Structure formats: structure tokens, C-alpha cells
Tab-separated table of C-alpha atoms and ligand atoms in Angstrom:
chain	number	residue	atom	x	y	z
A	1	UNK	CA	-0.388	-0.097	0.009
A	2	UNK	CA	1.400	2.884	-0.763
A	3	UNK	CA	1.757	5.586	1.831
A	4	UNK	CA	-1.963	8.078	2.126
A	5	UNK	CA	-3.942	5.614	0.200
A	6	UNK	CA	-6.300	3.914	2.881
A	7	UNK	CA	-6.505	0.302	3.264
A	8	UNK	CA	-10.075	-1.330	2.766
A	9	UNK	CA	-11.567	-4.716	3.008
A	10	UNK	CA	-10.665	-5.519	-0.942
A	11	UNK	CA	-7.576	-4.592	-0.498
A	12	UNK	CA	-6.567	-6.387	2.819
A	13	UNK	CA	-8.202	-9.100	0.836
A	14	UNK	CA	-5.927	-8.772	-2.164
A	15	UNK	CA	-2.307	-8.195	-0.042
A	16	UNK	CA	-3.394	-11.369	1.822
A	17	UNK	CA	-4.178	-13.307	-0.895
A	18	UNK	CA	-0.961	-11.938	-3.277
A	19	UNK	CA	1.061	-12.644	0.203
A	20	UNK	CA	2.078	-9.148	-0.157
A	21	UNK	CA	1.220	-8.465	3.783
A	22	UNK	CA	0.704	-11.360	7.096
A	23	UNK	CA	-2.440	-10.979	8.937
A	24	UNK	CA	-0.303	-10.433	11.788
A	25	UNK	CA	2.005	-7.723	9.909
A	26	UNK	CA	-1.092	-5.899	9.258
A	27	UNK	CA	-2.199	-6.229	12.867
A	28	UNK	CA	0.974	-4.948	13.978
A	29	UNK	CA	1.066	-1.795	11.521
A	30	UNK	CA	-2.217	-0.841	12.675
A	31	UNK	CA	-0.919	-0.643	16.312
A	32	UNK	CA	1.891	0.787	14.892
A	33	UNK	CA	0.031	3.712	13.773
A	34	UNK	CA	-1.945	3.391	17.438
A	35	UNK	CA	1.102	3.695	19.639
A	36	UNK	CA	1.557	6.797	17.503
A	37	UNK	CA	-1.506	9.126	17.159
A	38	UNK	CA	-4.065	7.251	20.714
A	39	UNK	CA	-2.976	9.935	22.970
A	40	UNK	CA	-3.481	12.770	20.892
A	41	UNK	CA	-7.099	11.390	19.660
A	42	UNK	CA	-8.657	8.885	22.466
A	43	UNK	CA	-9.924	6.650	20.443
A	44	UNK	CA	-9.365	3.700	22.129
A	45	UNK	CA	-9.552	2.584	25.513
A	46	UNK	CA	-8.444	-0.874	25.881
A	47	UNK	CA	-5.919	-2.521	23.080
A	48	UNK	CA	-6.115	-6.350	22.686
A	49	UNK	CA	-3.074	-7.771	20.522
A	50	UNK	CA	-3.515	-10.341	22.676
A	51	UNK	CA	-6.751	-11.260	21.158
A	52	UNK	CA	-6.020	-9.831	17.514
A	53	UNK	CA	-2.280	-11.990	16.696
A	54	UNK	CA	-3.609	-14.867	17.757
A	55	UNK	CA	-6.749	-14.634	15.533
A	56	UNK	CA	-4.270	-13.016	12.705
A	57	UNK	CA	-2.093	-16.295	13.332
A	58	UNK	CA	-5.121	-18.385	12.252
A	59	UNK	CA	-5.852	-15.881	9.355
A	60	UNK	CA	-1.814	-16.905	8.130
A	61	UNK	CA	-2.048	-20.022	8.536
A	62	UNK	CA	-5.303	-20.214	6.923
A	63	UNK	CA	-3.246	-18.479	4.086
A	64	UNK	CA	-0.526	-20.868	4.020
A	65	UNK	CA	-2.783	-23.687	3.848
A	66	UNK	CA	-4.513	-22.036	0.157
A	67	UNK	CA	-8.213	-22.289	2.453
A	68	UNK	CA	-10.575	-19.307	0.651
A	69	UNK	CA	-10.348	-16.797	3.373
A	70	UNK	CA	-13.780	-15.673	4.977
A	71	UNK	CA	-15.268	-12.608	4.607
A	72	UNK	CA	-13.098	-10.057	6.556
A	73	UNK	CA	-10.047	-12.428	6.700
A	74	UNK	CA	-7.101	-10.118	8.455
A	75	UNK	CA	-8.743	-6.941	8.199
A	76	UNK	CA	-8.211	-4.977	11.635
A	77	UNK	CA	-11.530	-3.964	13.187
A	78	UNK	CA	-12.944	-1.737	15.872
A	79	UNK	CA	-15.695	-1.721	18.568
A	80	UNK	CA	-17.921	0.413	20.290
A	81	UNK	CA	-16.926	-0.105	24.046
A	82	UNK	CA	-21.180	-0.218	25.167
A	83	UNK	CA	-19.940	-3.993	22.997
A	84	UNK	CA	-18.936	-6.814	24.916
A	85	UNK	CA	-15.797	-8.665	24.418
A	86	UNK	CA	-15.162	-11.595	25.940
A	87	UNK	CA	-11.828	-11.653	28.001
A	88	UNK	CA	-11.716	-7.895	27.177
A	89	UNK	CA	-12.445	-5.004	29.374
A	90	UNK	CA	-15.369	-3.432	28.393
A	91	UNK	CA	-16.404	-0.018	29.967
A	92	UNK	CA	-18.991	1.550	28.562
A	93	UNK	CA	-16.878	4.637	29.368
A	94	UNK	CA	-18.606	4.725	32.413
A	95	UNK	CA	-16.239	4.530	35.974
A	96	UNK	CA	-18.891	2.125	36.425
A	97	UNK	CA	-17.604	-0.597	34.712
A	98	UNK	CA	-13.833	0.101	35.103
A	99	UNK	CA	-12.933	-3.146	35.391
A	100	UNK	CA	-15.954	-5.468	33.688
A	101	UNK	CA	-13.993	-8.381	31.895
A	102	UNK	CA	-17.444	-10.118	30.369
A	103	UNK	CA	-17.327	-13.940	30.116
A	104	UNK	CA	-18.861	-14.150	27.241
A	105	UNK	CA	-19.052	-12.198	22.737
A	106	UNK	CA	-21.793	-10.413	21.784
A	107	UNK	CA	-23.043	-11.702	18.795
A	108	UNK	CA	-21.976	-9.342	16.206
A	109	UNK	CA	-17.915	-9.195	18.156
A	110	UNK	CA	-18.932	-13.543	16.910
A	111	UNK	CA	-19.872	-13.066	13.860
A	112	UNK	CA	-16.764	-10.618	12.847
A	113	UNK	CA	-14.129	-12.638	14.049
A	114	UNK	CA	-15.715	-15.776	12.902
A	115	UNK	CA	-15.377	-13.601	9.023
A	116	UNK	CA	-12.264	-13.226	9.499
A	117	UNK	CA	-11.985	-10.068	11.213
A	118	UNK	CA	-8.974	-8.481	13.970
A	119	UNK	CA	-9.852	-7.260	16.795
A	120	UNK	CA	-7.876	-4.665	17.595
A	121	UNK	CA	-9.387	-3.250	20.765
A	122	UNK	CA	-12.713	-0.740	22.668
A	123	UNK	CA	-13.257	2.459	21.577
A	124	UNK	CA	-14.325	5.333	23.470
A	125	UNK	CA	-16.864	6.737	23.500
A	126	UNK	CA	-20.148	8.792	25.519
A	127	UNK	CA	-20.842	7.125	28.840
A	128	UNK	CA	-23.451	4.311	28.135
A	129	UNK	CA	-23.720	6.048	25.022
A	130	UNK	CA	-25.575	8.899	26.138
A	131	UNK	CA	-24.594	12.045	23.638
A	132	UNK	CA	-23.733	13.163	21.181
A	133	UNK	CA	-20.043	14.288	21.445
A	134	UNK	CA	-18.075	12.285	23.089
A	135	UNK	CA	-17.638	14.727	25.893
A	136	UNK	CA	-19.560	12.123	28.814
A	137	UNK	CA	-16.802	10.103	28.817
A	138	UNK	CA	-15.444	9.397	31.756
A	139	UNK	CA	-12.033	8.771	30.411
A	140	UNK	CA	-11.923	12.006	28.225
A	141	UNK	CA	-13.294	13.288	25.030
A	142	UNK	CA	-11.746	12.246	21.508
A	143	UNK	CA	-11.142	14.184	19.343
A	144	UNK	CA	-11.775	14.646	15.989
A	145	UNK	CA	-9.181	13.703	13.314
A	146	UNK	CA	-10.120	15.897	10.525
A	147	UNK	CA	-9.747	18.994	13.143
A	148	UNK	CA	-8.293	18.423	16.285
A	149	UNK	CA	-10.480	21.006	18.229
A	150	UNK	CA	-13.459	19.864	17.541
A	151	UNK	CA	-15.175	16.973	18.612
A	152	UNK	CA	-15.730	13.749	16.680
A	153	UNK	CA	-19.398	13.460	17.893
A	154	UNK	CA	-21.170	11.012	19.692
A	155	UNK	CA	-22.123	8.984	21.156
A	156	UNK	CA	-19.507	6.442	18.959
A	157	UNK	CA	-16.994	8.699	18.307
A	158	UNK	CA	-14.151	6.402	19.664
A	159	UNK	CA	-15.062	3.979	16.530
A	160	UNK	CA	-15.414	7.005	13.998
A	161	UNK	CA	-11.793	9.286	14.705
A	162	UNK	CA	-10.344	5.421	14.824
A	163	UNK	CA	-11.659	5.037	11.021
A	164	UNK	CA	-11.404	8.058	10.409
A	165	UNK	CA	-7.278	8.447	11.840
A	166	UNK	CA	-6.010	5.088	10.099
A	167	UNK	CA	-5.935	3.248	13.240
A	168	UNK	CA	-8.798	0.321	12.350
A	169	UNK	CA	-10.090	-0.434	8.386
A	170	UNK	CA	-13.483	-0.333	10.306
A	171	UNK	CA	-15.672	-0.307	12.979
A	172	UNK	CA	-18.862	-1.464	15.035
A	173	UNK	CA	-20.624	1.764	17.098
A	174	UNK	CA	-24.723	1.904	18.267
A	175	UNK	CA	-26.836	4.071	17.463
A	176	UNK	CA	-29.914	5.205	19.670
A	177	UNK	CA	-30.740	8.190	18.182
A	178	UNK	CA	-27.850	9.206	16.474
A	179	UNK	CA	-24.231	7.802	17.585
A	180	UNK	CA	-23.508	5.954	14.374
A	181	UNK	CA	-24.337	8.751	12.083
A	182	UNK	CA	-23.899	11.520	13.464
A	183	UNK	CA	-20.262	10.713	14.500
A	184	UNK	CA	-19.679	9.511	10.842
A	185	UNK	CA	-21.116	12.576	9.345
A	186	UNK	CA	-18.580	14.592	12.023
A	187	UNK	CA	-15.593	12.422	11.362
A	188	UNK	CA	-16.207	12.674	6.688
A	189	UNK	CA	-16.330	8.454	6.737
A	190	UNK	CA	-19.716	6.418	6.047
A	191	UNK	CA	-21.483	5.186	9.133
A	192	UNK	CA	-24.819	3.149	8.544
A	193	UNK	CA	-27.747	2.406	10.794
A	194	UNK	CA	-29.226	-0.709	10.207
A	195	UNK	CA	-33.120	-1.299	10.889
A	196	UNK	CA	-34.807	-2.200	14.348
A	197	UNK	CA	-33.698	-6.156	14.518
A	198	UNK	CA	-31.338	-6.095	11.552
A	199	UNK	CA	-28.338	-7.057	14.034
A	200	UNK	CA	-28.532	-9.078	16.915
A	201	UNK	CA	-28.155	-7.133	19.927
A	202	UNK	CA	-27.410	-10.051	22.407
A	203	UNK	CA	-24.281	-8.533	24.068
A	204	UNK	CA	-24.273	-4.515	23.335
A	205	UNK	CA	-25.155	-3.228	27.273
A	206	UNK	CA	-28.606	-2.005	26.742
A	207	UNK	CA	-29.073	1.657	26.312
A	208	UNK	CA	-32.422	2.007	25.469
A	209	UNK	CA	-33.372	-1.006	24.435
A	210	UNK	CA	-36.566	0.002	21.398
A	211	UNK	CA	-34.291	2.048	20.043
A	212	UNK	CA	-30.459	0.786	20.049
A	213	UNK	CA	-28.728	-0.736	17.110
A	214	UNK	CA	-25.793	-2.006	16.091
A	215	UNK	CA	-24.089	-1.183	12.403
A	216	UNK	CA	-20.226	-0.472	11.290
A	217	UNK	CA	-17.757	2.591	10.674
A	218	UNK	CA	-16.165	2.296	7.882
A	219	UNK	CA	-13.796	4.198	5.354
A	220	UNK	CA	-16.018	3.929	1.829
A	221	UNK	CA	-19.590	2.212	1.636
A	222	UNK	CA	-18.616	-0.854	-0.203
A	223	UNK	CA	-16.938	-1.763	3.206
A	224	UNK	CA	-20.240	-0.607	5.015
A	225	UNK	CA	-21.802	-3.397	3.033
A	226	UNK	CA	-19.333	-5.707	3.485
A	227	UNK	CA	-19.628	-5.402	7.030
A	228	UNK	CA	-22.976	-5.304	7.065
A	229	UNK	CA	-24.153	-8.361	5.558
A	230	UNK	CA	-21.667	-10.181	8.585
A	231	UNK	CA	-23.286	-9.736	11.566
A	232	UNK	CA	-27.165	-9.070	9.784
A	233	UNK	CA	-29.558	-11.937	10.799
A	234	UNK	CA	-31.197	-13.541	12.713
A	235	UNK	CA	-29.865	-14.041	16.090
A	236	UNK	CA	-31.556	-17.453	18.772
A	237	UNK	CA	-30.079	-15.528	21.690
A	238	UNK	CA	-32.057	-11.838	20.980
A	239	UNK	CA	-35.658	-12.743	20.438
A	240	UNK	CA	-36.258	-9.027	18.409
A	241	UNK	CA	-33.711	-10.045	15.763
A	242	UNK	CA	-35.653	-10.640	12.763
A	243	UNK	CA	-35.736	-13.855	10.717
A	244	UNK	CA	-36.176	-11.341	7.060
A	245	UNK	CA	-33.271	-13.544	5.043
A	246	UNK	CA	-30.034	-11.048	4.769
A	247	UNK	CA	-29.587	-9.919	0.858
A	248	UNK	CA	-26.262	-9.460	-1.477
A	249	UNK	CA	-26.147	-6.017	-0.255
A	250	UNK	CA	-23.001	-5.869	-1.745
A	251	UNK	CA	-24.361	-6.915	-4.673
A	252	UNK	CA	-26.630	-4.542	-3.987
A	253	UNK	CA	-24.086	-1.664	-3.664
A	254	UNK	CA	-23.529	-1.707	-6.975
A	255	UNK	CA	-26.582	-1.624	-8.694
A	256	UNK	CA	-27.551	2.574	-10.658
A	257	UNK	CA	-29.663	4.714	-8.729
A	258	UNK	CA	-31.843	5.754	-11.780
A	259	UNK	CA	-35.638	5.716	-11.320
A	260	UNK	CA	-35.719	5.946	-7.970
A	261	UNK	CA	-37.361	8.349	-6.272
A	262	UNK	CA	-35.911	10.819	-3.558
A	263	UNK	CA	-37.974	12.782	-0.977
A	264	UNK	CA	-36.571	15.741	0.479
A	265	UNK	CA	-39.035	16.995	3.781
A	266	UNK	CA	-39.253	20.514	3.396
A	267	UNK	CA	-39.335	20.518	7.438
A	268	UNK	CA	-35.870	19.103	7.584
A	269	UNK	CA	-34.442	22.763	6.170
A	270	UNK	CA	-36.082	25.616	8.325
A	271	UNK	CA	-34.567	27.302	10.946
A	272	UNK	CA	-31.217	25.956	13.214
A	273	UNK	CA	-29.402	24.435	9.978
A	274	UNK	CA	-26.218	25.592	9.223
A	275	UNK	CA	-26.119	27.810	5.891
A	276	UNK	CA	-22.953	26.497	4.652
A	277	UNK	CA	-24.640	22.284	6.106
A	278	UNK	CA	-27.931	23.457	3.799
A	279	UNK	CA	-25.923	24.399	0.856
A	280	UNK	CA	-23.593	21.463	0.645
A	281	UNK	CA	-26.266	19.131	1.206
A	282	UNK	CA	-28.424	20.674	-1.627
A	283	UNK	CA	-25.735	20.222	-3.873
A	284	UNK	CA	-25.615	16.600	-2.418
A	285	UNK	CA	-29.205	15.964	-3.531
A	286	UNK	CA	-28.342	17.860	-7.193
A	287	UNK	CA	-25.632	15.032	-7.449
A	288	UNK	CA	-28.602	12.546	-7.377
A	289	UNK	CA	-30.489	14.370	-9.875
A	290	UNK	CA	-27.287	13.810	-11.878
A	291	UNK	CA	-27.434	10.778	-11.253
A	292	UNK	CA	-30.921	9.966	-12.153
A	293	UNK	CA	-32.690	10.161	-8.948
A	294	UNK	CA	-36.062	12.443	-8.764
A	295	UNK	CA	-36.522	14.347	-6.438
A	296	UNK	CA	-40.238	14.950	-4.108
A	297	UNK	CA	-41.099	17.594	-2.161
A	298	UNK	CA	-41.767	15.764	0.997
A	299	UNK	CA	-43.494	16.979	4.573
A	300	UNK	CA	-43.267	15.357	7.502
A	301	UNK	CA	-44.465	17.468	9.995
A	302	UNK	CA	-44.336	15.528	13.654
A	303	UNK	CA	-40.510	15.812	12.978
A	304	UNK	CA	-40.532	19.083	15.236
A	305	UNK	CA	-42.163	17.094	18.391
A	306	UNK	CA	-39.062	13.995	17.165
A	307	UNK	CA	-36.496	15.515	20.433
A	308	UNK	CA	-38.442	15.875	22.936
A	309	UNK	CA	-40.593	12.272	22.668
A	310	UNK	CA	-37.182	10.677	22.013
A	311	UNK	CA	-35.622	11.796	25.210
A	312	UNK	CA	-38.902	11.031	26.897
A	313	UNK	CA	-38.408	7.485	26.052
A	314	UNK	CA	-34.723	7.250	25.620
A	315	UNK	CA	-34.304	8.047	28.982
A	316	UNK	CA	-37.663	5.894	31.071
A	317	UNK	CA	-35.638	3.144	28.889
A	318	UNK	CA	-31.981	4.186	30.551
A	319	UNK	CA	-33.604	5.036	33.968
A	320	UNK	CA	-34.939	0.993	33.793
A	321	UNK	CA	-32.004	0.131	32.082
A	322	UNK	CA	-29.371	1.162	34.186
A	323	UNK	CA	-31.300	-0.496	37.695
A	324	UNK	CA	-29.155	-2.846	37.269
A	325	UNK	CA	-26.231	-1.042	38.632
A	326	UNK	CA	-26.376	-1.328	41.916
A	327	UNK	CA	-23.228	-2.567	42.684
A	328	UNK	CA	-24.119	-6.088	43.484
A	329	UNK	CA	-24.570	-7.574	40.354
A	330	UNK	CA	-21.836	-5.822	37.822
A	331	UNK	CA	-19.201	-3.564	38.770
A	332	UNK	CA	-17.339	-1.721	40.687
A	333	UNK	CA	-19.176	-1.587	44.570
A	334	UNK	CA	-18.462	0.851	47.081
A	335	UNK	CA	-19.166	-0.364	50.902
A	336	UNK	CA	-21.593	1.745	52.466
A	337	UNK	CA	-22.881	0.583	55.855
A	338	UNK	CA	-26.269	-0.155	54.937
A	339	UNK	CA	-27.537	-2.023	52.353
A	340	UNK	CA	-28.693	1.020	50.939
A	341	UNK	CA	-25.829	3.265	51.350
A	342	UNK	CA	-24.522	1.507	49.403
A	343	UNK	CA	-26.737	1.189	46.203
A	344	UNK	CA	-26.315	4.892	47.357
A	345	UNK	CA	-22.584	5.259	46.921
A	346	UNK	CA	-22.036	2.933	44.123
A	347	UNK	CA	-24.539	4.888	42.237
A	348	UNK	CA	-23.301	8.314	42.787
A	349	UNK	CA	-19.226	7.914	42.489
A	350	UNK	CA	-20.382	5.311	39.261
A	351	UNK	CA	-22.463	7.116	36.889
A	352	UNK	CA	-20.920	9.985	35.274
A	353	UNK	CA	-23.468	13.695	35.188
A	354	UNK	CA	-25.047	13.168	32.215
A	355	UNK	CA	-25.769	9.021	32.743
A	356	UNK	CA	-27.942	10.930	36.275
A	357	UNK	CA	-29.435	13.497	34.287
A	358	UNK	CA	-31.409	10.697	32.237
A	359	UNK	CA	-31.862	8.109	34.886
A	360	UNK	CA	-33.570	10.885	36.945
A	361	UNK	CA	-35.427	12.544	33.704
A	362	UNK	CA	-36.237	8.591	32.990
A	363	UNK	CA	-37.489	8.204	35.764
A	364	UNK	CA	-39.516	11.255	36.672
A	365	UNK	CA	-41.154	10.149	33.093
A	366	UNK	CA	-42.206	6.762	34.532
A	367	UNK	CA	-43.825	7.678	37.647
A	368	UNK	CA	-46.894	7.778	39.198
A	369	UNK	CA	-48.805	10.690	38.057
A	370	UNK	CA	-46.662	11.815	35.239
A	371	UNK	CA	-46.551	8.565	33.161
A	372	UNK	CA	-49.627	9.215	31.650
A	373	UNK	CA	-48.459	12.924	30.537
A	374	UNK	CA	-44.970	12.005	29.346
A	375	UNK	CA	-44.656	8.716	28.578
A	376	UNK	CA	-47.750	7.515	27.218
A	377	UNK	CA	-47.472	10.801	25.092
A	378	UNK	CA	-44.372	10.258	23.994
A	379	UNK	CA	-45.314	7.257	22.586
A	380	UNK	CA	-48.520	8.907	20.163
A	381	UNK	CA	-45.812	10.899	19.511
A	382	UNK	CA	-43.751	7.988	17.969
A	383	UNK	CA	-45.612	5.933	16.773
A	384	UNK	CA	-47.034	9.609	14.460
A	385	UNK	CA	-43.397	9.921	13.440
A	386	UNK	CA	-43.303	6.533	12.148
A	387	UNK	CA	-46.748	7.466	9.787
A	388	UNK	CA	-45.268	10.238	8.127
A	389	UNK	CA	-42.473	8.152	7.581
A	390	UNK	CA	-44.855	5.182	6.300
A	391	UNK	CA	-47.323	8.083	4.607
A	392	UNK	CA	-43.368	8.982	2.892
A	393	UNK	CA	-42.780	5.438	1.432
A	394	UNK	CA	-45.445	5.399	-0.232
A	395	UNK	CA	-44.177	7.905	-2.905
A	396	UNK	CA	-40.969	7.715	-2.926
A	397	UNK	CA	-37.784	5.412	-2.402
A	398	UNK	CA	-35.256	7.165	0.144
A	399	UNK	CA	-35.401	10.484	2.204
A	400	UNK	CA	-32.730	12.833	1.454
A	401	UNK	CA	-31.754	15.276	4.226
A	402	UNK	CA	-28.659	16.469	6.763
A	403	UNK	CA	-27.490	14.154	8.972
A	404	UNK	CA	-26.442	16.989	12.012
A	405	UNK	CA	-27.719	20.582	11.688
A	406	UNK	CA	-24.326	22.078	12.154
A	407	UNK	CA	-21.028	21.084	11.666
A	408	UNK	CA	-18.328	19.161	14.118
A	409	UNK	CA	-18.021	21.913	17.210
A	410	UNK	CA	-15.539	22.838	19.349
A	411	UNK	CA	-14.411	20.795	22.253
A	412	UNK	CA	-16.583	22.177	24.958
A	413	UNK	CA	-18.654	24.165	23.112
A	414	UNK	CA	-21.880	22.519	24.002
A	415	UNK	CA	-20.834	20.360	26.488
A	416	UNK	CA	-22.199	22.579	29.258
A	417	UNK	CA	-25.800	22.758	27.649
A	418	UNK	CA	-27.643	20.030	27.870
A	419	UNK	CA	-30.205	20.359	25.453
A	420	UNK	CA	-28.679	22.621	23.059
A	421	UNK	CA	-26.689	19.469	22.379
A	422	UNK	CA	-30.319	17.414	23.151
A	423	UNK	CA	-31.040	20.001	19.680
A	424	UNK	CA	-28.752	18.976	17.278
A	425	UNK	CA	-30.221	15.373	17.149
A	426	UNK	CA	-33.299	17.014	15.267
A	427	UNK	CA	-32.263	15.505	12.325
A	428	UNK	CA	-31.528	12.113	13.360
A	429	UNK	CA	-34.346	10.953	16.141
A	430	UNK	CA	-36.511	10.721	13.784
A	431	UNK	CA	-36.150	7.335	12.400
A	432	UNK	CA	-34.644	5.800	14.637
A	433	UNK	CA	-38.117	6.490	16.420
A	434	UNK	CA	-39.387	4.582	12.862
A	435	UNK	CA	-37.069	2.931	13.936
A	436	UNK	CA	-36.053	2.804	10.093
A	437	UNK	CA	-32.130	2.428	8.467
A	438	UNK	CA	-30.567	5.124	7.802
A	439	UNK	CA	-26.976	6.539	7.113
A	440	UNK	CA	-24.520	8.637	6.742
A	441	UNK	CA	-22.447	9.482	3.757
A	442	UNK	CA	-19.374	12.099	3.264
A	443	UNK	CA	-21.266	15.096	1.450
A	444	UNK	CA	-18.274	17.551	1.091
A	445	UNK	CA	-16.637	20.370	3.649
A	446	UNK	CA	-17.584	23.643	5.155
A	447	UNK	CA	-14.602	26.351	4.462
A	448	UNK	CA	-13.053	25.918	7.647
A	449	UNK	CA	-12.131	22.731	5.951
A	450	UNK	CA	-15.500	20.731	8.456
A	451	UNK	CA	-17.449	17.812	7.329
A	452	UNK	CA	-21.217	17.526	6.013
A	453	UNK	CA	-23.125	14.677	6.126
A	454	UNK	CA	-25.368	13.619	4.276
A	455	UNK	CA	-28.723	11.731	5.989
A	456	UNK	CA	-30.700	8.541	3.770
A	457	UNK	CA	-33.649	7.069	4.337
A	458	UNK	CA	-35.584	4.090	3.403
A	459	UNK	CA	-37.501	1.545	4.945
A	460	UNK	CA	-37.618	-1.166	7.254
A	461	UNK	CA	-35.550	-3.953	5.683
A	462	UNK	CA	-34.041	-2.017	2.501
A	463	UNK	CA	-30.755	-1.413	3.765
A	464	UNK	CA	-29.771	-2.796	0.343
A	465	UNK	CA	-31.319	0.482	-1.324
A	466	UNK	CA	-29.874	2.488	1.342
A	467	UNK	CA	-25.950	1.671	0.799
A	468	UNK	CA	-26.896	1.497	-2.935
A	469	UNK	CA	-27.543	4.991	-3.136
A	470	UNK	CA	-24.930	6.265	-0.832
A	471	UNK	CA	-22.060	4.545	-3.237
A	472	UNK	CA	-23.106	5.737	-5.941
A	473	UNK	CA	-23.438	9.471	-4.594
A	474	UNK	CA	-19.959	8.448	-3.222
A	475	UNK	CA	-18.397	7.038	-7.054
A	476	UNK	CA	-19.340	10.760	-7.716
A	477	UNK	CA	-17.333	12.784	-6.304
A	478	UNK	CA	-19.488	13.164	-3.001
A	479	UNK	CA	-17.397	13.402	-0.856
A	480	UNK	CA	-15.637	16.596	-2.207
A	481	UNK	CA	-18.940	18.230	-3.841
B	1	LIG	N1	-27.167	11.777	20.996
B	1	LIG	C1	-28.653	10.951	21.145
B	1	LIG	C2	-28.096	10.466	22.775
B	1	LIG	O1	-27.446	11.592	23.229
B	1	LIG	C3	-28.320	9.525	20.708
B	1	LIG	C4	-26.940	8.629	21.583
B	1	LIG	C5	-27.185	7.557	21.199
B	1	LIG	O2	-27.661	7.018	19.806
B	1	LIG	N2	-26.671	6.536	21.177
B	1	LIG	O3	-29.238	10.586	23.616
């Protein structure tokens, strides 16, 4: 590989088969890069060289025996630290789980390894995936490799930064309300949120169970398709994983987009949208039209209510999911006099401020007397938003919007104002509530050189179509628009 050309899945495979490099050498090259850059970026929290080299040696032995290599053979990958890895510390970027070593692998991790991937380590994120800037990590923020004074987005900021900086060929993130798409947008790489149920959540530490999804980051859309092909599909360990057959995503990615109807919702281009982001996304839509897509103006009237509904539902589910960190069953225990005192002290010291805020908000929304006014109403709004999407998909094949209303902001700029941070999720949480798949694909840069993302939503289980559009856009030069 010449310097500056990023490794991609296909080039790793070709180089291994041609014996230009061994999987062990490739892993060593990536660890070399990590040792050089991680102190600055803080993208990785834990490295797993023993596991990585053992896997690399298995791949090298398969190459030596002349075997057909599995689809991700030798591909160096990173895993967001909310996804369980057997024998490798999984902190969720929280003090609560500082020393937690899972006894089993998440299904997605197991599938990646079975497909030959080499897992380099675990990436930083917002604590328990709660945040949009990676500043809520108990282990310090991540820097955006494109602009070091800026956030990489969140919550999967470490995974996005690792891939964008060439410290992994691809990575897993999780997306509950935007945590793959927004950091993908901020770091200038594709990030895919699959349909709810497309990828097993077994082994994913729960934040908001009705919204959580695992999905890939890669340097290009074809690689994201390759990773999705491996991790998608039913899993008997997760009853919410769907028994929908997994198509050939790589094949679908190659299809022409000619004649596709793309909906452009007016509601996503109003107040609050940064003018430079708007301009880039409009140029992006014009590029799709040039490729033969037909633009259809849309109305999605419940968009304005999405943030409120999302932050009630997500915090309600979080308050319930995080009740398990009581000092008895997992992680940290701070001994106190009485049992109640032990609970109190453990949770006081184990959780950071944003996690506490959400537990309190969620507990409030679920408590007697407020349940109907907040939680049930939010569920009704969720149904209306899902209907906006269903109605739109009667008329169009895909919906195209900005991923984030603003380009990556400066570290610290919004850290003290949670509401401002929440409002920046406006374009991503809608699709999350509807449970549809979405991607963010690079769509040029602002004058200051900050990446902009184009978001594409499609109907449930049509990941092939979202990849097809993103791929055509990428191939037509969307990232330098
Ligand atoms: N920024 C959103 C939040 O803080 C999304 C988080 C996520 O998708 N995990 O809830």
C-alpha cells in the first residue's frame, strides 16, 4: 500500500492472497499507528493485542494452507466499548464498569471474528452511549482527526475517529438516536444504522432497548456493506432480531440509482440549519438528481416533536436499564453502612453527570401521575412520526436530509448546555423512533474544512437500497462536492 491510500477490505484480502503482507504484519502496522496517534485522539480505551494476533495467526495459517478466506479475513477492526468482548474489558466509558470483563462475546463480535476480522481493541464513546460529542466519557473526550479542536461527534466518537484516522479499517458503533450517523458525518466517513432488529443486540449493553442498534463505520460504502453482511441476521439469543433473510448487500450496492424517487422533506431545511451545511446538502441532492434520481418534495409534519419524544422514551428506558448497576451484580461497589447506603454511594460515584441526569429524567417520566402525561404521550408521538415515514415511503424510495444541522463543534462548546446538545439530534432521532435504516455519507466540507454528512433513510429492511444510493453518491464524488 502506498502511503496515503487507506486499506479497504478488498485491498486487505488481495494483499493477503498475494502474500504481500501477512495478517500479523498488518495488525502490527495498525498497532504502530495506534501507539503513535492514540495519545492525542483518545479513540481507543483498551487494546486487545493478544486476541488480535492470535486471530491474525489463524488467518495466516489459512493463507498458508491455500484455503478460501472468509469475507473479513485479516481486516483490522475496532469495537465500541458498549459491546461485550469475552476476556477484554468493556467499560461503556463509565467508572461503573472500569474493571468489568465480560464472560462472553456479543453476537456481532462473534460473527466478525468468525468472518476473519482482527479485533484491535475497544473504542471510546459517551458514557453508556448517552451523548452527541463523546465528551461524556469518564475517560476523557475524543478529538476529531479532521480538526483536532473539534468533537468527533457521539456517542460512537472513538469508532468514527479510529476509522477516519486510519487506526482501523472498519469499526462497530451503536445508534440509538444518531450515534453512528452523526459521528460518521462529523469525521467524514460513512456510518450506517441498520433497521431495528437487523443486527442482534445480544451482548450490547442496553441504553434504550427499543431504539438501540449496532452498525458499521468504514472508509467507504462498499466496506460498510461488507461488514453489515456479516453481522446481520437472526440470532436465537436476541428475540427482537428479525428472521428476515440477509440479501447480498455488496451486490445491491452496485445497482444503478436511476429512476429512484428521493423525498426531500421541507421540515428538515428550516430554522437552525447551518447555511453552509444546507448548501452542501442541496448540492448533494442535485448530484443525486444528476445520477437519475427523481426529487420529490415531502412534508413530515411531526418532525418538530421528535426531540421531545426521543428524550422521554430514551431516558425512560435508560432509567430502567441502568437500575441493574447496584453494586451487587456488576462492576463497581462502594461499600456503605447499610444496603441502601451501598446502592447510593455506588451509583453516586459510578455514574457521570449526564447519565445521572437521564436516569432522573426517565424515572420522573415513568413515575405515577406523570406516566400518562409524558411517557404515553411520547409513545403516541412516536407512532405519528413512524406514520410520517410510512406515508412518505408510499411516495418515495428514500428520504434525503442533512445528518446534523451543524458541522462538528469545538470541544467544550456545548458541554455545559445539555439542551443545545439534544437539539442537534433533530434530524437523526426521527428515523430512530421510526426504526428505519439510515446512513450518513460524506457530502463535502465547509469552507473551514469541516465534514458535512448527507443522511439517507429507506423503508425497514431495505439496507440494500440505502447502500446503493450512498455508494452511487460516493462514486460520483459526493465527498468533495
Ligand atoms: N445523541 C443522542 C443521545 O444522546 C444519541 C445517542 C445514541 O444514539 N446512542 O441520546
